[in-house]
Amino acid sequence: VREAVVSTQSTGGPRGSGKGTQAALLAAKYGVVNVSMVELIKQAVADNSKIGNMMSTYIEKKMMVPDNIVLKCLTDRLSQLDCATRGWVLRGYPKSRNQAEALAEAGYAPNRYTHTVLEDTHSLVYPVSTPLSPYTPRTLR
C-alpha cells in the first residue's frame, strides 16, 4: 500500500505581487485548499471564537497578535479534514523564520514555498491606506 502524498505550499512576496492570485490558481489546479491567514483571522474574530476574541484584544489596541495565538488559529484550520486529505496552499504565513520554524514544529511545514519578486516601481501602485493585515494593523503612509 502506497501512502498518498499531500501537497502543501506557502506563498510569499511583497504586497501587491499577486500572492493571492497565485494561491487561488495553485489551489484550483491541484485541488488543494486555499488558506489565507488574513481571512482566517477575520473569520475567527467575526465568529467570536475563543481564539478570535484573544486576537481581537490585540487588534483593537493596534498591537501585533503574538505568534503563538496566530499559529493556534492556523493549525486549527490545517488540522481540519479537507486540508489534511487534499493538502493546502497557505498565503500570509509564515512571515519570519521563527514563524516558519514554529509551523514546522507543529507538524505543518509546507513541502513547497513560492516567493514572488516584484520590482519596487510596481509595488507603488498598491493603495497606501490599506491595512497591512489584521495581525499587523498598521497602514502604509
C-alpha positions as CSV (number, residue, x, y, z in Angstrom):
1,V,0.0,0.0,0.0
2,R,1.4,3.3,-1.0
3,E,0.8,6.4,1.1
4,A,-0.7,9.4,-0.6
5,V,1.5,12.4,-0.9
6,V,-0.4,15.5,0.2
7,S,0.8,18.7,-1.4
8,T,1.3,21.7,0.9
9,Q,2.7,25.0,-0.2
10,S,3.2,28.5,1.2
11,T,3.3,31.7,-0.9
12,G,5.2,34.8,-0.1
13,G,6.2,38.1,-1.5
14,P,5.6,41.8,-1.2
15,R,2.2,43.4,-1.1
16,G,0.5,43.6,-4.5
17,S,2.8,40.9,-6.0
18,G,-0.1,38.5,-6.8
19,K,0.3,36.1,-3.9
20,G,-3.5,35.8,-3.6
21,T,-3.9,35.2,-7.4
22,Q,-1.1,32.6,-7.4
23,A,-2.5,30.8,-4.4
24,A,-6.0,30.7,-6.0
25,L,-4.5,29.3,-9.2
26,L,-2.5,26.7,-7.4
27,A,-5.5,25.6,-5.3
28,A,-7.7,25.3,-8.4
29,K,-5.0,23.5,-10.5
30,Y,-4.1,20.9,-7.8
31,G,-7.4,20.6,-5.9
32,V,-5.9,21.8,-2.6
33,V,-7.5,24.1,-0.1
34,N,-6.6,27.8,-0.4
35,V,-5.9,29.1,3.2
36,S,-5.4,32.8,3.7
37,M,-4.0,33.7,7.1
38,V,-5.7,37.2,7.0
39,E,-9.1,35.6,6.1
40,L,-8.7,33.0,9.0
41,I,-8.1,35.8,11.4
42,K,-11.0,37.9,10.1
43,Q,-13.3,34.9,10.3
44,A,-12.2,33.9,13.8
45,V,-12.8,37.5,15.1
46,A,-16.2,37.7,13.3
47,D,-17.3,34.3,14.8
48,N,-16.4,35.5,18.3
49,S,-14.5,32.3,18.8
50,K,-12.2,31.9,21.7
51,I,-9.1,32.4,19.6
52,G,-10.8,35.2,17.7
53,N,-11.6,37.0,21.0
54,M,-7.9,36.6,22.0
55,M,-6.8,38.1,18.7
56,S,-9.3,41.0,18.8
57,T,-7.9,42.2,22.1
58,Y,-4.6,42.9,20.3
59,I,-6.1,44.1,17.1
60,E,-8.3,46.7,18.9
61,K,-5.2,48.1,20.6
62,K,-3.4,48.2,17.3
63,M,-0.8,45.7,18.6
64,M,0.6,42.7,16.8
65,V,-1.1,39.4,17.7
66,P,1.5,37.1,19.3
67,D,2.8,34.4,17.1
68,N,1.6,31.6,19.3
69,I,-2.0,32.8,19.0
70,V,-1.8,33.2,15.2
71,L,-0.2,29.8,14.9
72,K,-3.0,28.2,17.0
73,C,-5.6,29.8,14.7
74,L,-3.7,28.4,11.7
75,T,-3.1,24.9,13.0
76,D,-6.7,24.6,13.9
77,R,-7.6,25.2,10.3
78,L,-4.8,23.0,8.8
79,S,-5.9,20.1,11.0
80,Q,-9.4,20.0,9.5
81,L,-10.3,17.1,7.3
82,D,-10.2,19.0,3.9
83,C,-6.7,20.3,4.5
84,A,-5.4,17.0,5.9
85,T,-6.7,15.0,3.0
86,R,-6.4,17.4,0.0
87,G,-3.4,19.5,1.0
88,W,-3.3,23.2,1.2
89,V,-1.7,26.4,-0.2
90,L,-1.1,28.9,2.5
91,R,-1.0,32.7,2.0
92,G,0.3,35.2,4.5
93,Y,2.2,32.9,6.8
94,P,4.9,32.4,7.7
95,K,6.4,35.9,7.6
96,S,9.5,35.2,9.6
97,R,12.0,32.4,10.2
98,N,10.6,32.0,13.8
99,Q,7.1,31.5,12.4
100,A,8.3,29.0,9.8
101,E,10.2,27.0,12.5
102,A,7.1,27.1,14.8
103,L,4.9,25.9,11.9
104,A,7.3,23.0,11.2
105,E,7.5,22.1,14.9
106,A,3.7,22.0,14.9
107,G,3.9,19.4,12.1
108,Y,2.7,21.6,9.3
109,A,5.8,22.5,7.3
110,P,4.9,23.2,3.7
111,N,6.7,20.9,1.2
112,R,7.0,23.8,-1.3
113,Y,7.5,27.5,-0.9
114,T,6.9,30.2,-3.6
115,H,8.2,33.7,-3.3
116,T,7.0,36.3,-5.8
117,V,9.5,39.0,-6.7
118,L,8.2,42.4,-7.5
119,E,10.2,45.4,-8.6
120,D,9.9,48.4,-6.3
121,T,8.4,50.6,-9.1
122,H,5.5,48.2,-9.4
123,S,4.7,48.0,-5.7
124,L,3.9,51.7,-5.5
125,V,0.6,51.0,-7.3
126,Y,-1.0,49.4,-4.2
127,P,-3.3,51.6,-2.2
128,V,-1.3,53.2,0.6
129,S,-4.2,53.4,3.1
130,T,-4.9,49.7,3.1
131,P,-4.1,48.0,6.4
132,L,-1.2,45.5,6.1
133,S,-3.2,42.8,7.9
134,P,-5.3,42.1,11.0
135,Y,-2.3,40.9,12.9
136,T,-0.1,43.8,11.9
137,P,-2.7,46.6,12.0
138,R,-0.5,49.4,10.6
139,T,-1.1,51.3,7.4
140,L,1.4,52.5,4.9
141,R,1.9,56.2,4.8
